[in-house]
Tab-separated table of C-alpha atoms in Angstrom:
chain	number	residue	atom	x	y	z
A	27	MET	CA	219.357	110.241	111.576
A	28	SER	CA	217.688	110.025	115.036
A	29	LEU	CA	220.890	109.351	116.990
A	30	TRP	CA	223.958	111.302	118.081
A	31	THR	CA	227.164	109.442	119.202
A	32	SER	CA	230.587	110.354	120.547
A	33	LEU	CA	233.665	108.233	121.588
A	34	GLU	CA	235.664	109.510	124.555
A	35	PRO	CA	238.580	109.395	123.949
A	36	ALA	CA	238.650	108.888	120.179
A	37	SER	CA	242.262	107.611	120.376
A	38	ALA	CA	243.826	105.513	123.128
A	39	THR	CA	246.970	103.509	123.879
A	40	VAL	CA	247.178	100.104	125.574
A	41	ASP	CA	249.951	97.676	126.508
A	42	PRO	CA	249.606	94.004	125.497
A	43	GLY	CA	248.217	92.246	128.538
A	44	GLY	CA	246.781	95.559	129.840
A	45	VAL	CA	243.341	97.191	129.675
A	46	THR	CA	241.993	100.498	128.386
A	47	THR	CA	238.403	101.813	128.575
A	48	VAL	CA	236.617	104.011	126.034
A	49	ARG	CA	233.165	105.514	126.709
A	50	LEU	CA	230.535	105.804	123.978
A	51	ARG	CA	227.950	108.558	124.577
A	52	LEU	CA	224.711	108.656	122.580
A	53	ARG	CA	221.518	110.785	122.490
A	54	ASN	CA	218.111	109.880	121.116
A	55	THR	CA	217.338	112.806	118.795
A	56	GLY	CA	214.126	111.215	117.521
A	57	ASP	CA	210.551	111.620	118.720
A	58	VAL	CA	209.909	108.032	119.913
A	59	VAL	CA	211.297	105.832	122.651
A	60	ASP	CA	213.975	103.540	121.153
A	61	GLU	CA	216.245	100.726	122.294
A	62	TYR	CA	219.831	100.542	120.951
A	63	HIS	CA	222.000	97.397	120.567
A	64	PHE	CA	225.834	97.605	120.558
A	65	GLU	CA	228.448	95.335	118.888
A	66	ALA	CA	232.225	95.846	118.636
A	67	VAL	CA	233.700	95.492	115.117
A	68	GLY	CA	237.238	95.569	113.695
A	69	SER	CA	240.529	93.826	114.528
A	70	LEU	CA	240.115	94.517	118.270
A	71	ALA	CA	236.596	93.044	118.447
A	72	PRO	CA	237.742	89.666	119.933
A	73	TRP	CA	239.320	91.548	122.849
A	74	THR	CA	236.567	94.166	123.363
A	75	VAL	CA	233.702	93.922	125.853
A	76	VAL	CA	230.728	96.344	125.565
A	77	GLU	CA	228.686	96.974	128.722
A	78	PRO	CA	225.776	97.247	128.726
A	79	ARG	CA	224.867	95.552	125.450
A	80	THR	CA	221.577	97.471	125.086
A	81	VAL	CA	220.365	100.938	126.160
A	82	ARG	CA	216.749	102.273	126.125
A	83	LEU	CA	216.390	106.057	125.670
A	84	TYR	CA	213.470	108.457	125.641
A	85	PRO	CA	213.444	111.226	123.038
A	86	GLY	CA	215.981	113.909	123.897
A	87	THR	CA	217.752	111.839	126.598
A	88	THR	CA	221.423	110.762	126.713
A	89	GLY	CA	223.037	107.439	127.685
A	90	SER	CA	226.480	105.829	127.633
A	91	VAL	CA	228.209	102.418	127.342
A	92	ASP	CA	231.774	101.419	128.244
A	93	LEU	CA	234.131	99.575	125.847
A	94	THR	CA	236.787	97.597	127.723
A	95	ILE	CA	239.685	96.731	125.346
A	96	ALA	CA	242.227	94.159	126.622
A	97	PRO	CA	244.654	92.866	123.936
A	98	PRO	CA	246.622	89.773	125.115
A	99	ARG	CA	250.390	89.670	125.460
A	100	THR	CA	250.771	87.413	122.424
A	101	PRO	CA	252.042	87.840	118.837
A	102	ASP	CA	248.414	88.094	117.692
A	103	ALA	CA	248.160	91.606	119.172
A	104	THR	CA	250.574	93.196	116.703
A	105	ALA	CA	252.118	96.500	117.636
A	106	GLY	CA	250.771	99.687	116.072
A	107	PRO	CA	247.451	101.493	115.502
A	108	HIS	CA	244.275	99.411	115.297
A	109	PRO	CA	241.083	101.117	114.021
A	110	TYR	CA	237.917	99.821	115.641
A	111	GLY	CA	234.213	100.589	115.649
A	112	VAL	CA	230.960	100.044	117.541
A	113	ARG	CA	227.876	99.110	115.542
A	114	VAL	CA	224.791	100.836	117.062
A	115	THR	CA	221.464	99.392	115.820
A	116	PRO	CA	218.158	101.107	116.798
A	117	THR	CA	215.248	98.733	117.376
A	118	GLU	CA	212.590	101.046	115.975
A	119	HIS	CA	214.643	102.209	112.990
A	120	PRO	CA	217.197	99.434	112.119
A	121	GLU	CA	217.893	101.098	108.793
A	122	ALA	CA	219.478	103.962	110.742
A	123	THR	CA	222.356	101.807	112.042
A	124	THR	CA	225.542	103.789	112.658
A	125	VAL	CA	229.181	102.796	113.406
A	126	PRO	CA	231.210	105.348	115.388
A	127	GLU	CA	234.937	104.708	114.905
A	128	GLY	CA	238.018	105.162	117.060
A	129	ASN	CA	241.653	104.139	117.187
A	130	VAL	CA	243.694	102.155	119.748
A	131	THR	CA	247.481	101.908	119.539
A	132	VAL	CA	248.994	98.661	120.890
A	133	THR	CA	252.476	99.203	122.286
A	134	PRO	CA	255.296	96.874	121.155
A	135	PHE	CA	256.919	94.179	123.280
A	136	THR	CA	259.663	91.683	122.493
A	137	GLU	CA	260.094	88.120	123.660
A	138	VAL	CA	262.595	85.724	122.083
A	139	ARG	CA	263.117	82.044	122.767
A	140	ALA	CA	265.965	79.946	121.329
A	141	GLU	CA	266.663	76.219	121.546
A	142	LEU	CA	269.481	73.965	120.276
A	143	VAL	CA	268.461	70.812	118.402
A	144	PRO	CA	270.122	68.612	119.532
A	145	VAL	CA	271.827	70.014	122.607
A	146	THR	CA	274.728	67.544	122.264
A	147	VAL	CA	276.365	66.766	118.899
A	148	LYS	CA	279.174	64.301	118.220
A	149	GLY	CA	281.829	64.054	115.542
A	150	ARG	CA	285.506	63.760	114.717
A	151	LEU	CA	285.892	66.690	112.314
A	152	ARG	CA	282.649	68.651	112.784
A	153	GLY	CA	279.240	68.832	114.421
A	154	ARG	CA	276.001	70.140	112.949
A	155	PRO	CA	273.512	71.500	115.504
A	156	LYS	CA	270.469	73.598	114.597
A	157	LEU	CA	269.259	76.660	116.498
A	158	ALA	CA	265.492	77.250	116.560
A	159	VAL	CA	264.661	80.932	117.203
A	160	ASP	CA	261.024	81.770	118.095
A	161	ASN	CA	259.662	85.335	117.966
A	162	LEU	CA	257.034	85.454	120.739
A	163	GLY	CA	256.742	89.253	120.629
A	164	ASN	CA	254.385	91.423	118.584
A	165	THR	CA	256.993	93.146	116.364
A	166	ARG	CA	259.349	91.891	113.677
A	167	LEU	CA	262.565	90.448	115.145
A	168	THR	CA	265.916	91.276	113.524
A	169	ALA	CA	268.931	89.533	115.040
A	170	SER	CA	272.365	88.076	114.282
A	171	VAL	CA	273.666	84.690	115.432
A	172	SER	CA	277.257	83.947	116.489
A	173	GLY	CA	279.133	81.199	118.321
A	174	SER	CA	281.678	81.222	121.145
A	175	ASP	CA	283.437	78.901	123.613
A	176	ASN	CA	286.077	79.028	126.318
A	177	GLY	CA	289.607	78.682	124.995
A	178	ASP	CA	288.686	79.290	121.339
A	179	GLN	CA	288.665	75.529	120.700
A	180	LEU	CA	286.034	75.604	117.934
A	181	SER	CA	285.367	77.542	114.753
A	182	TYR	CA	281.810	78.325	113.653
A	183	GLU	CA	279.971	78.486	110.348
A	184	ILE	CA	276.486	80.015	110.810
A	185	ARG	CA	273.919	79.858	107.981
A	186	PRO	CA	272.166	82.306	107.918
A	187	ALA	CA	274.087	84.629	110.223
A	188	ASN	CA	271.252	87.199	110.257
A	189	VAL	CA	267.522	86.487	110.598
A	190	GLN	CA	264.295	88.473	110.331
A	191	ILE	CA	261.302	86.779	111.971
A	192	GLU	CA	257.698	87.962	111.895
A	193	PRO	CA	255.634	87.916	115.128
A	194	GLY	CA	254.546	84.421	116.079
A	195	ARG	CA	256.947	82.744	113.607
A	196	ALA	CA	260.199	80.799	114.007
A	197	ALA	CA	263.444	80.452	112.036
A	198	PHE	CA	266.051	77.670	111.970
A	199	VAL	CA	269.752	78.503	111.837
A	200	ASN	CA	272.221	75.803	110.733
A	201	ALA	CA	275.580	75.778	112.511
A	202	VAL	CA	278.753	73.819	111.657
A	203	LEU	CA	281.238	73.370	114.514
A	204	LYS	CA	284.852	72.518	113.597
A	205	PRO	CA	287.507	71.702	116.213
A	206	ARG	CA	290.771	73.596	115.808
A	207	ARG	CA	292.753	70.565	117.038
A	208	ILE	CA	292.223	67.007	115.794
A	209	ILE	CA	292.305	64.164	118.324
A	210	TRP	CA	294.257	61.395	116.608
A	211	PHE	CA	294.513	59.076	119.608
A	212	GLY	CA	292.574	58.885	122.829
A	213	ALA	CA	289.111	59.095	124.262
A	214	LYS	CA	286.452	61.618	123.326
A	215	GLU	CA	286.495	65.129	124.808
A	216	ASP	CA	283.540	67.400	125.673
A	217	ARG	CA	283.781	70.941	124.318
A	218	PRO	CA	281.060	73.266	125.723
A	219	TYR	CA	280.001	76.110	123.442
A	220	ALA	CA	277.223	78.702	123.113
A	221	LEU	CA	275.269	80.216	120.222
A	222	SER	CA	274.152	83.797	120.870
A	223	VAL	CA	271.136	85.622	119.425
A	224	GLN	CA	272.133	89.305	119.344
A	225	ARG	CA	269.596	92.136	118.974
A	226	SER	CA	270.467	95.828	118.787
A	227	GLY	CA	270.742	97.406	122.218
A	228	VAL	CA	269.788	94.218	124.085
A	229	THR	CA	271.850	91.708	126.050
A	230	PRO	CA	272.557	88.655	123.826
A	231	LEU	CA	270.454	85.554	124.403
A	232	LYS	CA	272.895	82.644	124.834
A	233	VAL	CA	271.980	78.994	124.298
A	234	GLU	CA	274.548	76.500	125.584
A	235	GLY	CA	275.367	73.133	124.068
A	236	THR	CA	278.127	70.521	124.006
A	237	TYR	CA	280.230	69.242	121.107
A	238	VAL	CA	281.655	65.778	121.843
A	239	GLN	CA	284.857	65.414	119.802
A	240	ARG	CA	285.859	61.833	119.112
A	241	GLY	CA	289.366	60.553	118.518
A	242	PHE	CA	290.247	58.907	115.214
A	243	LEU	CA	292.042	55.954	116.838
A	244	PRO	CA	291.657	54.402	120.318
A	245	ARG	CA	294.272	55.017	122.997
A	246	TRP	CA	295.269	51.358	123.200
A	247	LEU	CA	296.290	51.442	119.537
A	248	ALA	CA	298.643	54.349	120.237
A	249	THR	CA	300.209	52.336	123.055
A	250	CYS	CA	300.659	49.314	120.766
A	251	LEU	CA	302.229	51.451	118.045
A	252	GLY	CA	304.594	53.008	120.575
A	253	LEU	CA	305.693	49.573	121.833
A	254	PHE	CA	306.126	48.325	118.267
A	255	MET	CA	308.315	51.299	117.335
A	256	ALA	CA	310.425	50.846	120.476
A	257	LEU	CA	310.953	47.151	119.684
A	258	ALA	CA	311.808	47.920	116.069
A	259	ILE	CA	314.393	50.552	117.051
A	260	THR	CA	315.880	48.192	119.647
A	261	PHE	CA	316.176	45.394	117.073
A	262	VAL	CA	317.903	47.668	114.534
A	263	MET	CA	320.388	48.938	117.122
A	264	LEU	CA	321.226	45.396	118.236
A	265	TRP	CA	321.647	44.265	114.618
A	266	ILE	CA	324.068	47.107	113.901
A	267	ALA	CA	326.059	46.465	117.087
A	268	TYR	CA	326.296	42.645	116.816
A	269	LYS	CA	326.133	41.909	113.070
A	270	PRO	CA	327.707	38.410	112.631
A	271	GLN	CA	330.743	37.946	110.356
A	272	VAL	CA	329.911	34.832	108.279
A	273	ARG	CA	332.698	33.210	106.185
A	274	THR	CA	332.682	29.687	104.719
A	275	ALA	CA	335.584	27.209	104.951
A	276	ALA	CA	335.676	26.882	101.153
A	277	THR	CA	336.356	30.609	100.816
A	278	GLU	CA	339.267	30.388	103.263
A	279	LYS	CA	340.828	27.455	101.352
A	280	MET	CA	340.561	29.273	98.047
A	281	GLN	CA	342.285	32.291	99.472
A	282	GLY	CA	345.142	30.066	100.745
A	283	ALA	CA	345.679	28.094	97.532
A	284	GLY	CA	345.777	31.083	95.234
A	285	ALA	CA	344.758	30.918	91.593
A	286	SER	CA	343.838	27.494	90.174
A	287	THR	CA	345.843	25.975	87.262
A	288	LEU	CA	342.837	24.284	85.787
A	289	ALA	CA	341.451	25.765	82.593
A	290	PRO	CA	338.096	27.313	83.017
A	291	SER	CA	335.276	25.095	81.873
A	292	ALA	CA	333.135	26.173	78.963
A	293	PRO	CA	329.732	27.491	79.833
A	294	PRO	CA	326.868	25.159	79.045
A	295	SER	CA	325.260	25.740	75.683
A	296	LEU	CA	321.848	27.261	75.647
A	297	GLU	CA	319.046	25.596	73.736
A	298	ALA	CA	317.791	27.719	70.869
A	299	PRO	CA	314.129	28.671	71.121
A	300	LYS	CA	311.750	26.749	68.910
A	301	SER	CA	310.127	28.589	66.071
A	302	PRO	CA	306.417	29.314	66.195
A	303	ASP	CA	305.892	27.124	63.109
A	304	ALA	CA	307.434	24.106	64.744
A	305	THR	CA	305.320	24.527	67.834
A	306	ALA	CA	302.160	24.924	65.813
A	307	SER	CA	302.903	21.805	63.684
A	308	ALA	CA	303.425	19.545	66.689
A	309	PRO	CA	300.566	17.077	67.212
A	310	ALA	CA	298.283	18.064	70.045
A	311	GLY	CA	298.164	15.418	72.722
A	312	PRO	CA	295.967	15.431	75.802
A	313	ALA	CA	298.148	18.031	77.473
A	314	SER	CA	297.831	20.377	74.493
A	315	ALA	CA	294.103	19.994	74.516
A	316	ASP	CA	293.962	20.996	78.178
A	317	ALA	CA	296.158	24.007	77.601
A	318	LYS	CA	293.945	25.249	74.791
A	319	GLY	CA	290.809	24.701	76.825
A	320	GLY	CA	289.249	22.301	74.308
A	321	GLY	CA	288.249	19.592	76.762
A	322	GLY	CA	284.710	20.949	77.423
A	323	SER	CA	281.721	21.032	75.102
A	324	GLY	CA	280.809	24.129	73.132
A	325	GLY	CA	284.388	25.563	73.285
A	326	GLY	CA	283.940	26.791	76.880
A	327	GLY	CA	286.953	24.898	78.222
A	328	ASN	CA	287.563	25.025	81.982
A	329	LYS	CA	286.340	28.653	82.427
A	330	LYS	CA	284.007	28.973	85.430
A	331	ALA	CA	280.617	30.574	84.850
A	332	LYS	CA	280.129	33.933	86.599
A	333	PRO	CA	277.859	33.475	89.644
A	334	PRO	CA	274.521	35.342	89.504
A	335	GLU	CA	274.451	38.790	91.128
A	336	THR	CA	272.954	38.943	94.627
A	337	THR	CA	270.550	41.886	94.632
A	338	ALA	CA	268.406	43.237	97.440
A	339	ALA	CA	265.481	41.158	96.154
A	340	THR	CA	267.372	37.832	96.204
A	341	ALA	CA	268.642	38.636	99.707
A	342	VAL	CA	265.184	39.517	101.074
A	343	GLN	CA	263.598	36.458	99.449
A	344	LYS	CA	266.159	34.203	101.136
A	345	LEU	CA	265.657	35.969	104.480
A	346	ALA	CA	261.862	35.722	104.201
A	347	ALA	CA	262.135	31.978	103.531
A	348	GLN	CA	264.275	31.510	106.660
A	349	ASP	CA	262.136	33.793	108.861
A	350	PRO	CA	258.582	33.835	107.445
A	351	GLY	CA	255.775	35.974	108.802
A	352	ARG	CA	257.961	38.973	109.710
A	353	ARG	CA	258.748	42.183	107.824
A	354	HIS	CA	262.222	42.495	106.338
A	355	ILE	CA	264.111	45.053	104.256
A	356	CYS	CA	267.347	44.400	102.326
A	357	TYR	CA	269.454	46.943	100.463
A	358	ARG	CA	272.833	47.734	98.899
A	359	ALA	CA	274.711	50.771	97.575
A	360	PHE	CA	276.582	51.518	94.343
A	361	VAL	CA	279.897	53.152	95.292
A	362	THR	CA	281.880	54.988	92.607
A	363	GLY	CA	285.009	53.001	91.735
A	364	ASP	CA	283.937	49.937	93.735
A	365	GLY	CA	280.561	49.040	92.212
A	366	TRP	CA	277.713	47.430	94.136
A	367	THR	CA	278.318	46.539	97.767
A	368	ASP	CA	277.024	43.275	99.220
A	369	ALA	CA	273.328	43.205	99.978
A	370	VAL	CA	272.583	43.572	103.734
A	371	CYS	CA	269.342	43.516	105.696
A	372	ASP	CA	267.452	44.847	108.745
A	373	GLY	CA	269.721	47.546	110.186
A	374	GLN	CA	273.086	46.381	108.834
A	375	THR	CA	275.431	48.933	107.214
A	376	ALA	CA	275.435	49.373	103.435
A	377	GLY	CA	278.138	51.544	101.845
A	378	THR	CA	281.599	52.656	102.971
A	379	PRO	CA	281.548	54.995	106.009
A	380	GLY	CA	284.252	57.626	105.815
A	381	GLU	CA	285.104	57.071	102.149
A	382	GLY	CA	283.577	56.626	98.716
A	383	THR	CA	280.575	58.182	96.977
A	384	ILE	CA	277.140	56.568	96.596
A	385	THR	CA	275.325	57.223	93.285
A	386	SER	CA	272.594	54.561	93.376
A	387	VAL	CA	270.623	52.500	95.918
A	388	ASN	CA	268.859	49.112	95.511
A	389	ILE	CA	266.076	48.223	98.005
A	390	ALA	CA	263.601	45.330	98.382
A	391	VAL	CA	261.157	44.385	101.170
A	392	ALA	CA	259.227	41.335	102.382
A	393	ASP	CA	255.796	41.368	104.085
A	394	ALA	CA	255.806	45.217	104.016
A	395	LYS	CA	253.232	45.688	101.207
A	396	GLY	CA	255.733	47.228	98.811
A	397	VAL	CA	258.386	49.949	98.926
A	398	ASN	CA	258.617	53.474	97.429
A	399	THR	CA	261.837	55.467	97.161
A	400	ARG	CA	263.221	58.563	95.440
A	401	ALA	CA	266.803	59.861	95.109
A	402	TYR	CA	268.000	63.399	95.963
A	403	VAL	CA	271.318	64.165	94.194
A	404	TYR	CA	274.009	66.808	93.743
A	405	ASP	CA	273.016	69.755	91.515
A	406	PRO	CA	276.006	71.612	89.954
A	407	ALA	CA	273.697	74.425	88.781
A	408	SER	CA	272.223	75.076	92.247
A	409	THR	CA	271.869	78.690	93.364
A	410	ASN	CA	270.968	77.948	97.000
A	411	GLY	CA	273.569	75.298	97.822
A	412	GLU	CA	271.065	72.435	97.669
A	413	GLY	CA	270.562	69.509	95.277
A	414	ASN	CA	267.396	68.284	93.592
A	415	TYR	CA	265.344	65.137	93.133
A	416	PHE	CA	266.892	62.935	90.458
A	417	ASP	CA	263.852	61.071	89.178
A	418	PRO	CA	260.222	60.280	90.097
A	419	TRP	CA	259.268	57.856	92.847
A	420	SER	CA	260.313	54.260	92.176
A	421	THR	CA	257.842	51.610	93.387
A	422	ALA	CA	258.168	47.826	93.802
A	423	GLU	CA	256.046	45.101	95.383
A	424	ASP	CA	257.310	42.685	98.062
A	425	GLY	CA	260.295	40.643	96.913
A	426	ILE	CA	261.008	42.876	93.869
A	427	ASP	CA	264.039	45.138	93.348
A	428	THR	CA	263.637	48.906	93.201
A	429	TYR	CA	266.497	51.169	92.088
A	430	VAL	CA	267.058	54.922	92.450
A	431	GLY	CA	269.944	57.082	91.301
A	432	SER	CA	272.321	56.039	88.509
A	433	THR	CA	275.335	53.753	88.020
A	434	LYS	CA	276.690	55.621	85.000
A	435	LYS	CA	280.273	56.867	84.992
A	436	ASP	CA	279.424	60.557	85.471
A	437	ALA	CA	276.347	60.027	87.689
A	438	PRO	CA	275.854	62.709	90.398
A	439	HIS	CA	276.576	61.661	93.960
A	440	MET	CA	273.557	61.056	96.176
A	441	LEU	CA	272.812	63.570	98.953
A	442	GLY	CA	269.964	61.429	100.311
A	443	PHE	CA	266.817	59.528	99.450
A	444	ALA	CA	263.217	59.291	100.629
A	445	VAL	CA	261.747	55.878	101.439
A	446	SER	CA	258.357	54.551	102.586
A	447	VAL	CA	256.591	51.174	102.804
A	448	ASP	CA	252.955	50.115	102.427
A	449	LYS	CA	252.270	53.279	100.342
A	450	GLY	CA	253.141	55.481	103.319
A	451	ALA	CA	250.969	53.603	105.819
A	452	GLY	CA	253.760	51.430	107.249
A	453	ASN	CA	256.777	52.307	109.375
A	454	VAL	CA	260.384	52.541	108.181
A	455	CYS	CA	263.407	53.954	110.030
A	456	GLN	CA	266.856	55.017	108.807
A	457	THR	CA	270.195	56.517	109.792
A	458	THR	CA	272.894	57.777	107.416
A	459	TYR	CA	276.625	58.504	107.449
A	460	ILE	CA	277.490	61.917	105.950
A	461	HIS	CA	280.742	62.818	104.154
A	462	ASP	CA	283.225	64.462	106.573
A	463	GLY	CA	280.745	63.918	109.370
A	464	ASP	CA	279.288	61.112	111.412
A	465	TRP	CA	276.188	58.981	111.719
A	466	LEU	CA	273.052	61.084	111.882
A	467	GLY	CA	270.426	60.182	114.472
A	468	LEU	CA	267.801	57.509	113.893
A	469	GLU	CA	264.685	58.934	112.211
A	470	CYS	CA	261.391	57.255	111.272
A	471	ASP	CA	258.315	58.182	109.296
A	472	ALA	CA	255.126	59.087	111.140
A	473	PRO	CA	252.012	58.165	109.115
A	474	ASP	CA	249.709	59.067	111.999
A	475	ALA	CA	251.174	62.595	112.093
A	476	GLY	CA	250.925	63.125	108.322
A	477	LEU	CA	254.560	62.205	107.453
A	478	PRO	CA	254.220	59.161	105.139
A	479	PHE	CA	257.951	58.732	104.453
A	480	THR	CA	261.375	59.227	106.053
A	481	TYR	CA	264.271	61.071	104.417
A	482	ALA	CA	267.808	59.643	104.726
A	483	GLY	CA	270.594	62.220	104.298
A	484	THR	CA	270.695	66.008	103.753
A	485	HIS	CA	269.854	68.548	101.023
A	486	ASP	CA	273.309	70.219	101.160
A	487	ASN	CA	275.379	69.914	97.941
A	488	ASN	CA	278.538	69.508	100.065
A	489	GLU	CA	277.244	66.708	102.311
A	490	TRP	CA	276.677	63.481	100.416
A	491	ILE	CA	275.917	60.106	102.015
A	492	GLN	CA	278.526	57.358	102.256
A	493	ALA	CA	276.558	54.676	104.143
A	494	PHE	CA	273.105	53.983	105.528
A	495	ARG	CA	271.011	51.538	107.583
A	496	LEU	CA	267.312	50.712	107.144
A	497	THR	CA	264.768	48.860	109.305
A	498	VAL	CA	261.041	48.157	108.982
């Protein structure tokens, strides 16, 4: 070894976004003039500058270089000790390369950002916002999430209520807002609220949003019902007060004459019912033939043939014939207890919003280069509160029916379904109505962004779909 090195200091501390300087001293202990090249190595190398990059030393002389270390104030500069080194390569004797090592401790910092998605939610019985929590610091974030509002008008279900987020990562917290008072009649009311991210020993980070509570029935209907009840009560009171006393003249004469001397007349005799044998032996005339349904050929009688079922494919074929050259999508839903709903097309509502359970969906498209769909259903054996996919993807060409889910008696209710057109290269949009909820926002696939399908519904076992709308 023809080189002596020393780092001063060997250990240092630096704040993210700050700078620290370490000096490397070296002495040429050989007997020839040599030139040394320096290169920072280790986790801090991207943030380390060595000046100068080369030093030329005569035998027995000493030189130095400065290492400027400046970690950024980002999650990449994680808190804690970071070993580092400087590779020193002699020009005359490259095989004698040496790496003096030191240690720099990066101090911790915390930075948290939270955002409600969406800021405003609407519903009659509940709202479902999501809170996105980003850890922009360089240490693990541990926090709890809670909800509050003025007047205690809402109750909150937070899932999960506690989060642990690594530096540079984000977590999504699902919240369910439930009003404590139901609005039966009247206009909607805005209920401001806040979700708080609480860390130990730090002021909570509050994110404000608005829950728009809708009334079940419009105000004008309450007015009409009130007027109707008032009229009904008025009518009953008038009827009781002025009930007419109706008596016929014949009744008055009978009361005056007393009992009649005429013998009571015998009641008319009743005709005995005919025996089944006599009815069967009677010759069948034209009327009998009609009653038995024997007038038609093949024993069918006058029974009407059942009309053919209108599926999504027959509906889209008819629509394509009326409006050729444009893309169309038709669909219908199988509702437990009611069977298949009527086929609808291009953004119309299929299903029964606010009631019923969908277990199967029928879809067909025109001029969309085919359709692919897959059902996501209730899972009674779930351990995480979510369902599972019922069956593989179902595919159909233009004008052909595709079915997902099941119409059997004990079929699981559908939590949602995925759908795409043109093998994921086209565009399809959807919105769904969730049990005990409201219409979810319009969502579309994004083939250009790597999302080749759109998902209608949720993954929650307790939130099945009751209606949906599709467009292409």
